[in-house]
Amino acid sequence: AKSLFSRLNFERVVSESRLRISWVGVAFSSSLVEYHVLEAAMGEGLLSDVPLGFSAAAETLNSLPQDSLAELCSEVLRFLQYKVGTVNVARLQKGLEERQCNASKEALQSGVNALTFVFRSAAAEQASAEDLVTALQASRLWSESSLAVIKRLWHVQGKLLADGSTASKFLNVGQLVNIDWKLGMAVSSSSCRGLNTPFVTLVLQVAQPSGGIIERSLEMSVPEFQNFAQEMKSMSGMLATA
């Protein structure tokens, strides 16, 4: 009897595990279906090739008060114009909590990524505010109040971003073309004969706005390079889950 009970219990655990796996598969398949439906709705125009998670990010942005959404849009536009180094999501989340608005840091970061995609795509196409709103309306994801905020902010602040030549002229921002690295060993120095310390050399090739390509070299210790690689990996993950 004990053996029979154990076998029945084992079969129940296996059955429940299969059920959970099935539900995960259904959820994943639903996300892919939603993604492809959205991609078809957006077509090949201004906002084609939307990233995964775009629908959920739009839902989060629609739930924000209009002034908070306007602040977030403004910060993203400033970030894309290289006026700030990052968008301070933690500060925005704190302000929302004080107003009894619940939004996780992860959800707000996805909203930032979605707005970055939207504004960067609009800048690449040099889209007007009306063209941008029309493209967003095609997805049927955005509320009228959110569209009004995005339209107003793009009309006011998007002009400089859309004019790439003007932005390059004033900001003098280069474009990273290639990264080379090599591992070396510092055997000795003027202050230490038996140094024997490994290091990594990075060579960055940067295309200047004027058209020329320059190289910039820097050396890092192995722990510094590992931290740099981890930061790059984190950035890639954030961009992939916008």
Protein backbone atom coordinates (compact mmCIF):
# COMPACT_ATOMS: atom_id res chain seq x y z
CA ALA A 1 0.00 0.00 0.00
CA LYS A 2 2.84 2.36 0.87
CA SER A 3 4.50 1.61 -2.46
CA LEU A 4 1.23 2.24 -4.31
CA PHE A 5 0.74 5.56 -2.49
CA SER A 6 4.28 6.69 -3.37
CA ARG A 7 3.78 5.80 -7.02
CA LEU A 8 0.44 7.63 -7.18
CA ASN A 9 1.98 10.68 -5.46
CA PHE A 10 4.89 10.65 -7.93
CA GLU A 11 2.49 10.47 -10.89
CA ARG A 12 0.53 13.41 -9.45
CA VAL A 13 3.70 15.52 -9.13
CA VAL A 14 4.69 14.67 -12.71
CA SER A 15 1.18 15.54 -13.94
CA GLU A 16 1.19 18.89 -12.13
CA SER A 17 4.66 19.70 -13.49
CA ARG A 18 3.51 18.94 -17.04
CA LEU A 19 0.48 21.18 -16.48
CA ARG A 20 2.68 24.06 -15.29
CA ILE A 21 5.00 23.61 -18.27
CA SER A 22 1.98 23.62 -20.60
CA TRP A 23 0.74 26.89 -19.12
CA VAL A 24 4.20 28.45 -19.53
CA GLY A 25 4.20 27.32 -23.15
CA VAL A 26 0.75 28.80 -23.71
CA ALA A 27 1.79 32.10 -22.13
CA PHE A 28 4.95 32.24 -24.24
CA SER A 29 3.02 31.38 -27.40
CA SER A 30 0.43 34.07 -26.57
CA SER A 31 3.20 36.65 -26.19
CA LEU A 32 4.62 35.70 -29.59
CA VAL A 33 1.16 35.84 -31.20
CA GLU A 34 0.56 39.27 -29.64
CA TYR A 35 3.97 40.43 -30.86
CA HIS A 36 3.34 39.30 -34.46
CA VAL A 37 -0.16 40.82 -34.48
CA LEU A 38 1.29 44.12 -33.28
CA GLU A 39 4.10 43.92 -35.84
CA ALA A 40 1.55 43.38 -38.60
CA ALA A 41 -0.52 46.32 -37.40
CA MET A 42 2.50 48.63 -37.39
CA GLY A 43 3.45 47.51 -40.90
CA GLU A 44 6.67 48.66 -42.52
CA GLY A 45 6.31 52.33 -41.73
CA LEU A 46 7.69 54.61 -39.06
CA LEU A 47 7.56 52.16 -36.14
CA SER A 48 8.18 48.80 -37.81
CA ASP A 49 10.04 45.97 -36.07
CA VAL A 50 8.76 46.82 -32.57
CA PRO A 51 10.61 45.08 -29.71
CA LEU A 52 9.08 42.41 -27.49
CA GLY A 53 7.34 43.90 -24.46
CA PHE A 54 6.20 47.00 -26.33
CA SER A 55 2.50 46.38 -25.58
CA ALA A 56 3.07 45.99 -21.83
CA ALA A 57 5.26 49.10 -21.79
CA ALA A 58 2.54 51.13 -23.55
CA GLU A 59 0.02 49.93 -20.98
CA THR A 60 2.29 51.13 -18.16
CA LEU A 61 2.75 54.53 -19.81
CA ASN A 62 -1.01 54.88 -20.31
CA SER A 63 -1.53 54.37 -16.58
CA LEU A 64 0.71 57.30 -15.63
CA PRO A 65 -0.67 60.77 -14.83
CA GLN A 66 -0.22 63.10 -17.79
CA ASP A 67 2.32 65.33 -16.04
CA SER A 68 4.41 62.29 -15.03
CA LEU A 69 4.29 60.93 -18.58
CA ALA A 70 5.31 64.35 -19.90
CA GLU A 71 8.25 64.42 -17.48
CA LEU A 72 9.33 60.95 -18.57
CA CYS A 73 9.05 61.83 -22.28
CA SER A 74 11.07 64.99 -21.70
CA GLU A 75 13.80 63.07 -19.87
CA VAL A 76 14.02 60.46 -22.65
CA LEU A 77 14.33 63.20 -25.27
CA ARG A 78 17.06 64.91 -23.22
CA PHE A 79 18.84 61.55 -22.93
CA LEU A 80 18.69 61.01 -26.70
CA GLN A 81 20.13 64.50 -27.21
CA TYR A 82 23.03 63.61 -24.85
CA LYS A 83 21.98 66.31 -22.39
CA VAL A 84 21.76 63.79 -19.55
CA GLY A 85 23.67 60.56 -19.05
CA THR A 86 20.68 58.44 -18.03
CA VAL A 87 16.95 58.61 -17.30
CA ASN A 88 16.41 58.68 -13.54
CA VAL A 89 13.70 56.03 -13.19
CA ALA A 90 14.10 55.78 -9.41
CA ARG A 91 13.27 59.47 -8.95
CA LEU A 92 10.15 59.16 -11.09
CA GLN A 93 9.05 56.04 -9.22
CA LYS A 94 9.44 57.84 -5.89
CA GLY A 95 7.31 60.73 -7.15
CA LEU A 96 4.61 58.30 -8.30
CA GLU A 97 4.60 56.52 -4.94
CA GLU A 98 4.01 59.85 -3.20
CA ARG A 99 0.93 60.26 -5.40
CA GLN A 100 -0.30 56.74 -4.60
CA CYS A 101 0.45 55.53 -8.13
CA ASN A 102 1.87 52.02 -8.20
CA ALA A 103 4.42 51.22 -10.91
CA SER A 104 7.43 48.98 -10.45
CA LYS A 105 10.91 50.12 -11.39
CA GLU A 106 11.09 47.35 -13.99
CA ALA A 107 7.79 48.46 -15.60
CA LEU A 108 8.94 52.09 -15.70
CA GLN A 109 12.27 51.05 -17.24
CA SER A 110 10.37 49.16 -19.95
CA GLY A 111 8.38 52.36 -20.52
CA VAL A 112 11.63 54.29 -20.91
CA ASN A 113 12.88 51.70 -23.42
CA ALA A 114 9.62 51.92 -25.38
CA LEU A 115 9.76 55.72 -25.54
CA THR A 116 13.42 55.53 -26.56
CA PHE A 117 12.45 53.23 -29.43
CA VAL A 118 9.56 55.51 -30.45
CA PHE A 119 11.53 58.76 -30.41
CA ARG A 120 14.66 57.25 -31.96
CA SER A 121 12.58 55.78 -34.81
CA ALA A 122 10.81 59.10 -35.32
CA ALA A 123 14.15 60.92 -35.42
CA ALA A 124 15.58 58.47 -37.96
CA GLU A 125 12.59 59.10 -40.24
CA GLN A 126 12.52 62.84 -39.44
CA ALA A 127 8.84 62.42 -38.67
CA SER A 128 6.50 65.26 -37.79
CA ALA A 129 4.38 65.14 -34.65
CA GLU A 130 1.33 64.26 -36.74
CA ASP A 131 3.16 61.40 -38.51
CA LEU A 132 4.35 60.02 -35.17
CA VAL A 133 0.86 60.06 -33.66
CA THR A 134 -0.60 58.39 -36.76
CA ALA A 135 1.97 55.58 -36.49
CA LEU A 136 1.22 55.09 -32.79
CA GLN A 137 -2.53 55.05 -33.41
CA ALA A 138 -2.04 52.17 -35.86
CA SER A 139 -0.94 49.94 -32.97
CA ARG A 140 -4.15 50.68 -31.01
CA LEU A 141 -2.12 50.52 -27.81
CA TRP A 142 -2.06 54.16 -26.76
CA SER A 143 -4.71 56.20 -24.98
CA GLU A 144 -5.75 59.55 -26.42
CA SER A 145 -4.24 61.37 -23.41
CA SER A 146 -0.89 59.61 -23.90
CA LEU A 147 -0.90 60.42 -27.61
CA ALA A 148 -1.58 64.07 -26.83
CA VAL A 149 1.40 64.21 -24.44
CA ILE A 150 3.74 62.47 -26.88
CA LYS A 151 2.61 64.71 -29.74
CA ARG A 152 3.16 67.89 -27.72
CA LEU A 153 6.61 66.85 -26.45
CA TRP A 154 7.80 65.68 -29.88
CA HIS A 155 6.57 68.92 -31.47
CA VAL A 156 8.43 71.00 -28.89
CA GLN A 157 11.62 69.01 -28.23
CA GLY A 158 11.88 66.58 -31.13
CA LYS A 159 12.97 69.07 -33.77
CA LEU A 160 16.61 69.13 -32.73
CA LEU A 161 16.71 65.35 -32.37
CA ALA A 162 15.13 64.83 -35.80
CA ASP A 163 17.69 67.11 -37.43
CA GLY A 164 20.70 64.79 -37.23
CA SER A 165 23.06 67.24 -38.91
CA THR A 166 22.24 69.95 -36.40
CA ALA A 167 22.63 67.57 -33.45
CA SER A 168 26.02 66.38 -34.72
CA LYS A 169 27.15 69.94 -35.31
CA PHE A 170 26.36 71.15 -31.79
CA LEU A 171 27.08 67.96 -29.85
CA ASN A 172 30.02 66.73 -31.94
CA VAL A 173 29.02 63.15 -31.18
CA GLY A 174 30.97 60.39 -32.89
CA GLN A 175 29.75 56.90 -33.75
CA LEU A 176 31.43 53.76 -32.46
CA VAL A 177 32.57 51.68 -35.44
CA ASN A 178 34.59 48.86 -33.93
CA ILE A 179 36.15 47.60 -30.68
CA ASP A 180 39.37 45.57 -30.53
CA TRP A 181 40.88 44.15 -27.37
CA LYS A 182 43.99 42.27 -26.36
CA LEU A 183 45.29 40.72 -23.17
CA GLY A 184 48.78 41.68 -22.01
CA MET A 185 51.11 41.15 -19.07
CA ALA A 186 52.96 43.94 -17.29
CA VAL A 187 56.24 42.27 -16.29
CA SER A 188 57.88 45.19 -14.50
CA SER A 189 57.80 48.95 -14.07
CA SER A 190 60.05 51.75 -12.83
CA SER A 191 58.76 51.21 -9.30
CA CYS A 192 58.36 47.42 -9.28
CA ARG A 193 60.58 44.83 -10.94
CA GLY A 194 58.41 41.77 -10.35
CA LEU A 195 55.05 43.24 -11.38
CA ASN A 196 53.61 40.31 -13.37
CA THR A 197 50.12 41.83 -13.61
CA PRO A 198 47.71 41.02 -16.48
CA PHE A 199 45.82 43.86 -18.17
CA VAL A 200 43.38 44.37 -21.06
CA THR A 201 43.83 46.97 -23.79
CA LEU A 202 40.76 48.28 -25.62
CA VAL A 203 41.05 50.08 -28.95
CA LEU A 204 37.93 52.03 -29.95
CA GLN A 205 37.43 53.14 -33.54
CA VAL A 206 35.13 56.17 -33.70
CA ALA A 207 33.68 57.82 -36.82
CA GLN A 208 33.75 61.58 -36.40
CA PRO A 209 30.91 63.85 -37.67
CA SER A 210 33.46 65.28 -40.11
CA GLY A 211 33.79 61.83 -41.73
CA GLY A 212 37.19 60.74 -40.44
CA ILE A 213 37.85 57.75 -38.17
CA ILE A 214 39.97 58.07 -35.04
CA GLU A 215 41.21 55.49 -32.53
CA ARG A 216 41.13 55.77 -28.76
CA SER A 217 43.02 53.30 -26.56
CA LEU A 218 42.59 52.54 -22.88
CA GLU A 219 43.93 49.96 -20.45
CA MET A 220 42.01 48.17 -17.72
CA SER A 221 42.79 45.66 -15.07
CA VAL A 222 41.13 42.27 -15.52
CA PRO A 223 38.47 43.00 -12.81
CA GLU A 224 37.73 46.36 -14.46
CA PHE A 225 37.33 44.69 -17.84
CA GLN A 226 35.05 42.02 -16.36
CA ASN A 227 32.88 44.75 -14.82
CA PHE A 228 32.81 46.59 -18.16
CA ALA A 229 31.74 43.39 -19.96
CA GLN A 230 28.98 42.80 -17.39
CA GLU A 231 27.66 46.36 -17.84
CA MET A 232 27.56 45.89 -21.62
CA LYS A 233 25.71 42.60 -21.16
CA SER A 234 23.16 44.29 -18.88
CA MET A 235 22.64 47.07 -21.44
CA SER A 236 22.07 44.50 -24.18
CA GLY A 237 19.50 42.69 -22.04
CA MET A 238 17.61 45.90 -21.33
CA LEU A 239 17.48 46.83 -25.00
CA ALA A 240 16.29 43.35 -25.95
CA THR A 241 13.40 43.50 -23.47
CA ALA A 242 12.19 47.02 -24.22
